[in-house]
Every structure is written in structure tokens, then in C-alpha cells.
Coordinates of C-alpha atoms in Angstrom, one line a residue:
X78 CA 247.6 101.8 11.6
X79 CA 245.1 99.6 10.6
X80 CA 245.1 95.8 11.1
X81 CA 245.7 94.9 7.7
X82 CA 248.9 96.8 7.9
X83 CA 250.4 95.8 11.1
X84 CA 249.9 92.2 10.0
X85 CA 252.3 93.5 7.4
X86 CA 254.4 95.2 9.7
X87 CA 254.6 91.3 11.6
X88 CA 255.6 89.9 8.9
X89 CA 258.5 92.3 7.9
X90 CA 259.8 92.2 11.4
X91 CA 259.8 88.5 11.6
X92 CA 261.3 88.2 8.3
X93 CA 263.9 90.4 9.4
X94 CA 264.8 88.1 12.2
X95 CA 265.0 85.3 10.2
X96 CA 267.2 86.7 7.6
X97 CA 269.4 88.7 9.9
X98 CA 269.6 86.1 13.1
X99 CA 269.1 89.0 15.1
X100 CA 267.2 89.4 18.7
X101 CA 262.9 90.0 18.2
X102 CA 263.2 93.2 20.3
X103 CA 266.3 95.1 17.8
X104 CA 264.0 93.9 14.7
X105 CA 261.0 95.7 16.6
X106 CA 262.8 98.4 17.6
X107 CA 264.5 98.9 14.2
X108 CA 261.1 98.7 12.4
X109 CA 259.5 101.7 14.6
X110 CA 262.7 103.3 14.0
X111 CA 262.2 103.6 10.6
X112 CA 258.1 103.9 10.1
X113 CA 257.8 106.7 12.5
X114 CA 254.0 107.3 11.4
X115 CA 253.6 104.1 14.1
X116 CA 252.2 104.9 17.2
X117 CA 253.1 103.3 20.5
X118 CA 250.0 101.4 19.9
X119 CA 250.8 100.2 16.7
X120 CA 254.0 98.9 17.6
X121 CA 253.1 97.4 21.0
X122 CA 250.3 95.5 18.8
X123 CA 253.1 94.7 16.3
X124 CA 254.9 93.1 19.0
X125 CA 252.0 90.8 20.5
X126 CA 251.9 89.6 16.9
X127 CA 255.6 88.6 16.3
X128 CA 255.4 86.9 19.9
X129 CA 252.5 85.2 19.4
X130 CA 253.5 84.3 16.5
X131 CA 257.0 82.6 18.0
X132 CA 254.9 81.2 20.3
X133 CA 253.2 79.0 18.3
X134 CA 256.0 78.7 15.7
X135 CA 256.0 75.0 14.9
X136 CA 252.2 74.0 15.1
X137 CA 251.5 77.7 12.7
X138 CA 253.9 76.3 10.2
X139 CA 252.4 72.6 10.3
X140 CA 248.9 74.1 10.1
X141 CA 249.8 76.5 7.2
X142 CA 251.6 73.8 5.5
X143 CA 254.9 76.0 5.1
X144 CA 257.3 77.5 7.4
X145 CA 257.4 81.0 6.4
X146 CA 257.5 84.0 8.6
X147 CA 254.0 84.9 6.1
X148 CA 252.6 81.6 6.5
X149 CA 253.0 80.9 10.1
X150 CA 251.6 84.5 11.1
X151 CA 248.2 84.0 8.6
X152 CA 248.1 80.5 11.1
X153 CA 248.3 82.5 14.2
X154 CA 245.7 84.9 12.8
X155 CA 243.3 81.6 12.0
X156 CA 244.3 79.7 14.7
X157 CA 245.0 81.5 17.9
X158 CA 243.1 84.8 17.4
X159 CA 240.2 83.4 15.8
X160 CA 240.6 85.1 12.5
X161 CA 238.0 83.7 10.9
X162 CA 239.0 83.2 6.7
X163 CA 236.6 85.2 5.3
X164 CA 237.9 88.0 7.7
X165 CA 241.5 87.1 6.6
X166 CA 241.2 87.1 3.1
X167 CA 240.0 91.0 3.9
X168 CA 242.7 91.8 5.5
X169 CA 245.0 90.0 3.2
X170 CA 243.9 92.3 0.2
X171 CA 243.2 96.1 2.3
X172 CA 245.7 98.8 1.7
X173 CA 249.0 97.9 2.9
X174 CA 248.5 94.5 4.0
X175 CA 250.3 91.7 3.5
X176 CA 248.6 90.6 0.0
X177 CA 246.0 88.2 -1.2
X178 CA 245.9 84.7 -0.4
X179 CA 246.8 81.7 -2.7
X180 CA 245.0 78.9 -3.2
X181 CA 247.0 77.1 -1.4
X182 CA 246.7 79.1 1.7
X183 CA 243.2 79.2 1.6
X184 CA 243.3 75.0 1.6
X185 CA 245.7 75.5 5.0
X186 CA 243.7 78.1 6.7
X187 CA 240.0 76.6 6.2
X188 CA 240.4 73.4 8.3
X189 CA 242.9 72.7 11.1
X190 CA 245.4 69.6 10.3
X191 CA 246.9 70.0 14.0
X192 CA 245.4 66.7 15.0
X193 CA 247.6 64.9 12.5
X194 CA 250.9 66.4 13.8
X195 CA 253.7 64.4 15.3
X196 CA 253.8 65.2 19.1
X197 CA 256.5 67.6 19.4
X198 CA 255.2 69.8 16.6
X199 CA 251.9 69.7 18.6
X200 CA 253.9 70.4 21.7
X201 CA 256.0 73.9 20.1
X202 CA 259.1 72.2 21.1
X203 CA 262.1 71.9 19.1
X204 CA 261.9 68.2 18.0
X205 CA 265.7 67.3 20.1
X206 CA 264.0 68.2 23.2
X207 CA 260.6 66.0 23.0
X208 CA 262.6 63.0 24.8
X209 CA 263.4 65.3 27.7
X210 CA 259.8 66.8 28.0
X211 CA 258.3 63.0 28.1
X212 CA 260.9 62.1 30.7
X213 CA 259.9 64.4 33.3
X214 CA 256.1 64.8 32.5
X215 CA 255.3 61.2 31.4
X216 CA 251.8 60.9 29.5
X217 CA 251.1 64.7 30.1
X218 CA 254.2 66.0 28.0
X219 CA 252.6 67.5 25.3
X220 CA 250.0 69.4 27.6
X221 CA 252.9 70.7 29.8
X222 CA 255.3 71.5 27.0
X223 CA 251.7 74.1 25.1
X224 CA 251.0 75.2 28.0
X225 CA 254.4 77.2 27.7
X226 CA 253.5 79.3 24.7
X227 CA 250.4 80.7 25.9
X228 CA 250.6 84.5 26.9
X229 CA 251.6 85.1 30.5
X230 CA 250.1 87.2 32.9
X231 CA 251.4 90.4 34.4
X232 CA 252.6 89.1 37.9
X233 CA 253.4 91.8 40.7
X234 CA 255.2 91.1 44.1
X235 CA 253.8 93.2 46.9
X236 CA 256.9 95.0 49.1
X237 CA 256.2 94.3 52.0
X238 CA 258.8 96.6 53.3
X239 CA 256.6 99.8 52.2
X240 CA 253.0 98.5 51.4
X241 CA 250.2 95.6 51.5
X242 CA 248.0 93.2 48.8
X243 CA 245.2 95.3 49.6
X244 CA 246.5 98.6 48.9
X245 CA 248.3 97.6 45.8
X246 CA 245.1 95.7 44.6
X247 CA 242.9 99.2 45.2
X248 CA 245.9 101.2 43.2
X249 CA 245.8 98.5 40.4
X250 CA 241.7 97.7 40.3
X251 CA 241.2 99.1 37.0
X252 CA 243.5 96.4 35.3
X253 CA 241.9 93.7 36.7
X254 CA 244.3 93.0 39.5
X255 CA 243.7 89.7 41.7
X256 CA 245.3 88.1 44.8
X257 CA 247.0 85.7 42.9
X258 CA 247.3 81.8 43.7
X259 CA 250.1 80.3 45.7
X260 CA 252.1 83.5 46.7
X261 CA 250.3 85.5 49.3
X262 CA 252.3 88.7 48.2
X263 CA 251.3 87.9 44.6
X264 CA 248.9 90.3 43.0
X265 CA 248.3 89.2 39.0
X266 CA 247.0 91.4 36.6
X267 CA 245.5 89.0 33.7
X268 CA 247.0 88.4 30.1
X269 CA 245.6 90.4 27.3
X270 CA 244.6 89.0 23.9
X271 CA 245.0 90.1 20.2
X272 CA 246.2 93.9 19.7
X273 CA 245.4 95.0 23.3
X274 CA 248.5 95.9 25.4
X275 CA 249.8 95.3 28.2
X276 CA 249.6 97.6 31.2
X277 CA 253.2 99.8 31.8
X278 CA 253.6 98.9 35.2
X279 CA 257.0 100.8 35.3
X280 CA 255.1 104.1 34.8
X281 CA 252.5 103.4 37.9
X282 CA 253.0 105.2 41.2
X283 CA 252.8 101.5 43.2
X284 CA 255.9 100.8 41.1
X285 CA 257.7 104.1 41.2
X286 CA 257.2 104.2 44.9
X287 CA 258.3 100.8 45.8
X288 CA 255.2 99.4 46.5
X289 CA 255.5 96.1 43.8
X290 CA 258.3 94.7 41.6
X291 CA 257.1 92.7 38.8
X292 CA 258.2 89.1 39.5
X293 CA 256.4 85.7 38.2
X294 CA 254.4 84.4 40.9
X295 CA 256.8 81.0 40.3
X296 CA 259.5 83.0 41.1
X297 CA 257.9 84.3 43.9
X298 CA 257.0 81.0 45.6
X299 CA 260.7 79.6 44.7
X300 CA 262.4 82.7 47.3
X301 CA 259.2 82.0 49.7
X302 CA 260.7 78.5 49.6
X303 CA 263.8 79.6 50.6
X304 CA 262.4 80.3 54.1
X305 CA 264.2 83.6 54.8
X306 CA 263.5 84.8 58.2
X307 CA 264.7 88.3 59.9
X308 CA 268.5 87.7 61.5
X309 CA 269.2 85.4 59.4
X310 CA 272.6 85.2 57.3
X311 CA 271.7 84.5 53.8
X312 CA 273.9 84.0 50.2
X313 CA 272.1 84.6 47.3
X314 CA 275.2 83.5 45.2
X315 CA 273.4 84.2 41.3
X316 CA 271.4 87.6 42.2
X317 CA 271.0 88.7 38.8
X318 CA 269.0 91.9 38.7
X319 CA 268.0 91.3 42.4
X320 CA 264.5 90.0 41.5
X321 CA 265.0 87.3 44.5
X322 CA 267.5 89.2 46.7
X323 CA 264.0 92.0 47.0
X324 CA 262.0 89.1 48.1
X325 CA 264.1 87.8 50.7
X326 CA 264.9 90.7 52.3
X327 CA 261.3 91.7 52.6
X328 CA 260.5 88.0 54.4
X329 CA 263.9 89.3 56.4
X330 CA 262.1 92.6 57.6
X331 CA 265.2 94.1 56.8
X332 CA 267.3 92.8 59.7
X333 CA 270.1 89.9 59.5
X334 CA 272.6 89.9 56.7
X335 CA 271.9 89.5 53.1
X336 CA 275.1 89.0 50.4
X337 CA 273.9 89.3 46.9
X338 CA 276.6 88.6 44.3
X339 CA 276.6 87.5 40.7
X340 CA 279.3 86.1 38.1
X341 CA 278.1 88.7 35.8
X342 CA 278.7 92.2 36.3
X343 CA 276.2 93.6 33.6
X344 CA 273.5 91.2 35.1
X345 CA 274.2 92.9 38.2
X346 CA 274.1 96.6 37.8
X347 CA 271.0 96.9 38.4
X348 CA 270.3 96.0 42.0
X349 CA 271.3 98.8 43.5
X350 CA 268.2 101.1 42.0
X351 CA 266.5 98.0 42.6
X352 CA 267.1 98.0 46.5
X353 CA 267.2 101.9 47.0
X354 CA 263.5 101.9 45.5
X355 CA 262.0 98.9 47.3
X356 CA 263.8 100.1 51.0
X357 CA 266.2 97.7 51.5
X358 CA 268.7 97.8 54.0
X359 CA 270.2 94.7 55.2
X360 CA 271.7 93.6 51.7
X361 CA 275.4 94.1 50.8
X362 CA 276.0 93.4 47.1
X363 CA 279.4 92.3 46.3
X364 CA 280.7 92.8 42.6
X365 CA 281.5 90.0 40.6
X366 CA 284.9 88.2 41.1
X367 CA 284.8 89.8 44.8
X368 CA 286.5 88.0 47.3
X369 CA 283.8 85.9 49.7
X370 CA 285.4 83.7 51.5
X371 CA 284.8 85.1 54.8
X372 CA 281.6 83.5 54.5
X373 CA 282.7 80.7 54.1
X374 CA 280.7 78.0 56.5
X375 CA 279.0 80.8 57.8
X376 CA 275.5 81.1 56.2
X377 CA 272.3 79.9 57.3
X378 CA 270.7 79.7 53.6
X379 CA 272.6 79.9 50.4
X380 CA 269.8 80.7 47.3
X381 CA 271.7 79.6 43.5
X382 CA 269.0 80.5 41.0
X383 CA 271.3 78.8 38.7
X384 CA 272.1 80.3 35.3
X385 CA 269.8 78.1 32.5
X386 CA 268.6 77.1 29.1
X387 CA 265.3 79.3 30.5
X388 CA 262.8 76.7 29.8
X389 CA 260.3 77.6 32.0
X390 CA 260.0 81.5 30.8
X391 CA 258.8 80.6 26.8
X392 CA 255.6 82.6 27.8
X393 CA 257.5 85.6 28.3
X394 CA 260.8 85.0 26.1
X395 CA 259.5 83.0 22.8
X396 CA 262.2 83.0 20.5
X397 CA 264.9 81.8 23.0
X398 CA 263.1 78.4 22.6
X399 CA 264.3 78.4 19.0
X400 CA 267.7 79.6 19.7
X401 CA 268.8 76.9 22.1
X402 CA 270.7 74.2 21.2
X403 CA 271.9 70.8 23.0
X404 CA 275.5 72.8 22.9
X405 CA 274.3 75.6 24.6
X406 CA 272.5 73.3 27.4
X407 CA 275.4 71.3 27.9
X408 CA 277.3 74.7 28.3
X409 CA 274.5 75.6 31.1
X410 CA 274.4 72.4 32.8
X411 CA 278.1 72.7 33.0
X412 CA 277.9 76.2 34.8
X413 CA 275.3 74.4 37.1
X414 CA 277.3 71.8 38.7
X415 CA 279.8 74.7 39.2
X416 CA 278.0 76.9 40.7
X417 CA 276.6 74.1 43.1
X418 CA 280.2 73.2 44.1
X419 CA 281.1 76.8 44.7
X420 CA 277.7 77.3 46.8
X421 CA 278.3 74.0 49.1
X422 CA 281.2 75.8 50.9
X423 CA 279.0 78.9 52.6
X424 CA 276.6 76.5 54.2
X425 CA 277.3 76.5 57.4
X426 CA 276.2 72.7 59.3
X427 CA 273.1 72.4 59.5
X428 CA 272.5 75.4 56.9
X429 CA 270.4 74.6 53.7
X430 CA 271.2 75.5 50.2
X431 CA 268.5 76.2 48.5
X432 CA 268.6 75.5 44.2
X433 CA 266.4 76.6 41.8
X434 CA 266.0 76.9 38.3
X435 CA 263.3 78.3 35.8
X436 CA 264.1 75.4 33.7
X437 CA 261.6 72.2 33.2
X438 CA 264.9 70.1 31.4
X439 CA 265.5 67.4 33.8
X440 CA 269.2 67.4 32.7
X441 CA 269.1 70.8 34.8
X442 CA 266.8 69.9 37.1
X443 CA 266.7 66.4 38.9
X444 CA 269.5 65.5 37.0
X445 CA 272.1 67.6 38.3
X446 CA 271.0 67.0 42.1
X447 CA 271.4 63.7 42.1
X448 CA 275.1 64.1 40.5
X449 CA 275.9 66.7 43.0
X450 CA 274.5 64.3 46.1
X451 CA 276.9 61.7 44.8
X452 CA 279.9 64.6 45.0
X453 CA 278.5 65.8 48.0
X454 CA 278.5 63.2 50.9
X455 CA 277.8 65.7 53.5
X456 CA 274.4 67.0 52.0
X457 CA 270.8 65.8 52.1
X458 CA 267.4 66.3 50.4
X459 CA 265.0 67.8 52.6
X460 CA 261.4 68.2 52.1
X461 CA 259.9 71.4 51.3
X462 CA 256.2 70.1 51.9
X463 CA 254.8 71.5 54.7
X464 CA 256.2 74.9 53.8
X465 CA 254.9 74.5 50.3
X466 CA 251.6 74.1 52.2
X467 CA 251.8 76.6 55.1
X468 CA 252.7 79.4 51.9
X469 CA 250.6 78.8 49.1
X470 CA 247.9 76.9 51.4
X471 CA 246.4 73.5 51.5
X472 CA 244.1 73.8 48.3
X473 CA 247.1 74.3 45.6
X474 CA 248.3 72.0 43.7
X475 CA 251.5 69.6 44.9
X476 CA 254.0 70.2 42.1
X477 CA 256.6 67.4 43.9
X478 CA 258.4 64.6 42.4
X479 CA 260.6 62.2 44.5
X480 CA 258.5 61.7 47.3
X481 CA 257.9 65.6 48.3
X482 CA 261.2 66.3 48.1
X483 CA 261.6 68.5 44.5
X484 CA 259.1 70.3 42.9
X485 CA 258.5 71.6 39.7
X486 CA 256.0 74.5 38.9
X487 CA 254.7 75.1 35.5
X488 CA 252.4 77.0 33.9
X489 CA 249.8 73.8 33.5
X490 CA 250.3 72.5 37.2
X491 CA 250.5 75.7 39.0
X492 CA 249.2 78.4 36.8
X493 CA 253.1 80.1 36.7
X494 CA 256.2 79.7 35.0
X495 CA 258.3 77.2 34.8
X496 CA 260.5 76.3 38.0
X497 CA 262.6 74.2 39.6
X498 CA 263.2 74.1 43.5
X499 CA 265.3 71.8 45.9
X500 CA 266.7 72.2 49.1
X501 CA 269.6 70.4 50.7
X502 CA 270.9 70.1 53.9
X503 CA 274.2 70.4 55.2
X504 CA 274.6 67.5 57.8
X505 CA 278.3 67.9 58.6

């Protein structure tokens, strides 16, 4: 396909989504479905251009002057991929593309009106969260909040169960693969622009073999944080897929105990290919609704990477910024104190439990630590700074608020995605 048409395409699949209210990657999937001239190229650049697209949602449709899925992709074009308007107009009017522009696009497109937008359309935030942004990040808000809908990297964490950062960095030269900053098992392979895709890491030997799961480097440092060591007895009470339940047991060398367990079946199914592939051992992975309280008081860490509005991942998951609702946070931040009630009870004295979120909301964050220190008489804030520094080394940046004690990694500050991290001890 040529460029003219899968602008089209972008459009279509956007429009889809907005008429239907249905999830970016069905229309996507529907729309190769049903063009099946489409190459894997075409519809992997089709993709990068609904995303993008998304990403820039708000600050598109103030800049084209209307809010249409046509109007805010002819911004993206201009304004993000350096389209310049004689090169749109082109496009515009080629075979199959999405039609010549109006006058009144052509006024939008020819000079950028984004320095008289109000902050939160500056910002791509939905306007009811602004106030939350500027209470965590102060001045800085609006920097912090665009810094989430720039592309992300590919970020790889090495196994060091089966391999090292060197070798995976020879395996993965010809992408452009670095020793990324702040996780020294991080290896990032950088973000592509326009039509190009991204690499399918899934299909490399490194992956196939073990060698690397694909993991933010955030979420990296967050299970670095949790300072798993081997014979330990760790809880990682929200597993998921396993993403963090991998990284500890490869700080554990495979020897203590690790109990993986989630509320969600579905979310958990698939950790066990997960942990057969990457040589795990030492993890037992309850099913959801088991019975756990034999481990009750018993564990030395307890991880709760606690179900959220997912904030912190709008690089990587655009459209759930638009979807999310104060409802659906206060549902979240419900599950969160919860989940931080049920965790207190497997620390054992003097254990730590360990929260994290990828969430910058400071109703999830700061907000719902302090509520559960005033529930919680026998647990204290502990600082996490001189492992922050011993891990990601004296030269990165200090992402803490409250005196060392939280931190909060985003994609401005720390180069990753948005996360939250905060440990507590159990003094009685």
C-alpha cells in the first residue's frame, strides 16, 4: 500500500472505534481481516498511525480545529511526523487516500495554534484529571503528563537464569540494542518513528530460548526494588502474567520459595509457559481463590503490583487514557486498599511489603499509603534510597518524594514508564 492509502486505512479504523466503542486492536484486526491485499507491513504501519494518532488525541484535535478521527490524524501527520502541507495536500488527493483538503484544514494545518491551548489539552490528558497531574508534579505537570504519549521503546529483561547483557546485546546488535539506564539486566532496543515497525521480539531465538522477556525497564527497577535474594520466602500476591514473578526469581537464583497468585484466573494462565521458558524452579503458582493462609506471617517480602487505572503505560496502551473514568478509578483505588489489607497478613515481623503501581494518580499512589499507615499501626515507611543507588547507580536520576521514602518513575524523570514504588515495614 501506498501512504496515501493507509492514511485512509487510519482513518477508517479509528472511525470504526469511535462509532463502535470497540478495543483499537479488534478495529485493526477487523480491518486486515477484510482488505486482505494488506501486507503485514501495511497493517503494522496502519497501527503506528491509529496509536500515534491516540496519542496525541487532544492537542491533534485542538491543532486541527475539530475533533474528528480525519482531522486529528491530518494533525498527527503535520505535527508529529513532520508532514510537511504541501506533502499532505498530495497525499490527501493520490489514489485511495483520504481526499482533498478544505480550506479550512489547510488554515489548521499551516501554523501550529498549540501554544494557545489550555494546559490539559497541551498535556493529552483528559481535562478531570489535570488537578491530579498538578498535584503530584507541581510546575512540571504538563511536561510529565506529554511525556506519556510519546512512543516507547522496546525494553528487554536479560534472564539471568540462562544468559547475560552481553550476549543478548551481540544477538540483538542489528536493532540497535543498548544497556539500558537504571536496570543493569535492561537491554533497550530504541523506538521507531513513522511507518517503520517494531522488531518481533517473540520470533527471535534470545526470546524463544529464554534468554530475555520483554519487560519496561520501570518495571524492571520496581521488582529490583523488591530486593529479592536466593532463600528467601517471597508473595507476589497480583502476579499477573508473571512479568515480576520472572524477575524475582532470577535475583533468587532459583533457590528459596516463590508463591505467585493472582485474583484473576485469565490474567494468570500464562505464567506457567512463562516460567517453563525462562527456567524457573523455585516458584509455585497458586490459582486464584486458592487457599493461602499457611503463609500467613510467614514471608520475608510480599510484592502487590496492585491492579490500576494504568497511568503510567499511555506510551504503550493509548486509548485506555480516553476510556478511564473517575468511576472506574474509584473502582481501582477501592481494589487497592483491599489488596493492601489482604497483603499485610503474610508479612512476617520484620518482613517488608513491597507496593507498586504503574500509575502516576496520587489517589493510587501516595494517597492510598498514607490511608493504609493510618489502618495499619504495625507498619512503617522505609527508604528505598541506597538500594535505588547500589541498582541503577549513583548518576540516575532520584525519582523520590517524601524524603526518600516513595518514588515515582516516569517517562520524563527516568526515561521509563510510569511507576509507583513503596516499601513498608512490618515492626510487630
Amino acid at each position: 500500500m501506498r501512504p496515501a492509502g493507509r492514511i485512509a486505512a487510519a482513518i477508517e479504523v479509528l472511525a470504526d472505534v469511535e462509532t463502535r466503542h470497540r478495543p483499537v486492536a479488534d478495529a485493526l484486526k477487523d480491518w486486515g481481516l477484510s482488505h486482505r491485499f494488506a501486507g503485514s507491513g501495511d497493517r503494522a504501519a496502519i497501527g503506528n498511525l491509529v496509536y500515534d494518532v491516540l496519542r496525541w488525541r487532544r492537542s491533534s484535535a485542538w491543532r486541527a480545529g475539530a475533533d474528528t478521527p480525519r482531522a486529528a490524524t491530518l494533525a498527527t501527520l503535520r505535527f508529529h511526523w513532520g508532514v510537511g502541507p504541501a506533502d499532505l495536500e498530495t497525499l490527501a488527493t493520490e489514489e485511495h487516500g483520504p481526499g482533498a483538503l478544505t480550506e479550512e484544514e489547510r488554515a489548521a494545518l499551516s501554523a501550529d495554534r498549540l501554544g494557545d491551548a489550555p494546559p490539559d489539552v497541551a498535556a493529552d490528558v483528559p481535562d478531570w484529571l489535570a488537578p491530579a497531574f498538578e498535584d503530584n508534579f507541581g510546575d512540571d505537570w504538563v511536561n510529565e503528563a506529554a511525556s506519556l504519549a510519546a512512543r516507547a521503546p522496546v525494553d528487554l529483561r536479560v534472564n539471568t537464569l540462562k544468559s547475560d547483557r552481553a550476549k543478548v546485546l551481540s544477538a540483538l546488535k542489528r536493532f540497535g540494542a543498548t544497556a539500558s539506564p537504571i536496570s543493569p539486566v535492561g537491554v533497550r532496543l530504541p523506538a521507531r518513528a513513522g511507518w517503520e515497525r517494531s522488531p518481533n521480539i517473540v520470533r527471535e531465538d534470545v526470546y524463544q530460548r529464554g534468554h530475555v522477556e520483554v519487560q519496561d525497564i520501570g518495571s524492571q527497577a520496581a521488582a529490583l526494588m523488591v530486593l529479592a535474594h536466593p532463600g528467601e520466602q517471597i508473595l507476589d500476591l497480583c502476579a499477573g502474567a508473571g512479568g515480576k514473578t520472572l524477575a524475582l526469581a532470577a535475583q533468587m537464583d532459583n533457590r528459596g520459595q516463590l508463591h505467585a497468585t493472582d485474583a484473576d484466573q485469565n490474567q494468570l494462565a500464562p505464567i506457567f509457559e512463562r516460567l517453563k521458558r525462562a527456567g524457573v524452579r523455585n516458584a509455585q503458582v497458586h490459582r486464584a481463590g486458592s487457599d493461602l493462609s499457611a503463609l500467613e506471617g510467614r514471608m520475608d517480602k510480599v510484592l502487590v503490583d496492585a491492579p490500576c487505572s494504568g497511568s503510567g503505560t499511555w506510551r504503550r496502551r493509548p486509548e485506555t487514557k480516553w476510556r478511564l473514568t473517575p468511576e472506574a478509578l474509584e473502582r481501582r483505588t477501592d481494589q487497592q486498599a483491599a489488596v493492601l489489607d489482604q497483603a499485610r497478613a503474610f508479612v512476617r515481623p520484620g518482613g517488608t511489603l513491597i507496593y507498586v503501581t504503574c500509575s502516576v494518580l496520587p489517589q493510587e499512589n501516595e494517597a492510598q499509603i498514607a490511608d493504609f499507615l493510618d489502618r495499619a499501626a504495625d507498619f512503617t515507611l522505609t527508604s528505598m534510597a541506597d538500594a535505588w543507588v547500589d541498582i541503577a547507580g549513583e548518576d540516575a536520576p532520584m525519582p523520590w518524594s517524601a524524603e526518600g521514602l516513595m518514588m515515582t518513575m516516569t517517562p520524563a524523570a527516568t526515561g521509563t514508564d510510569g511507576f509507583f514504588v513503596a516499601a513498608l515495614k512490618r515492626t510487630g
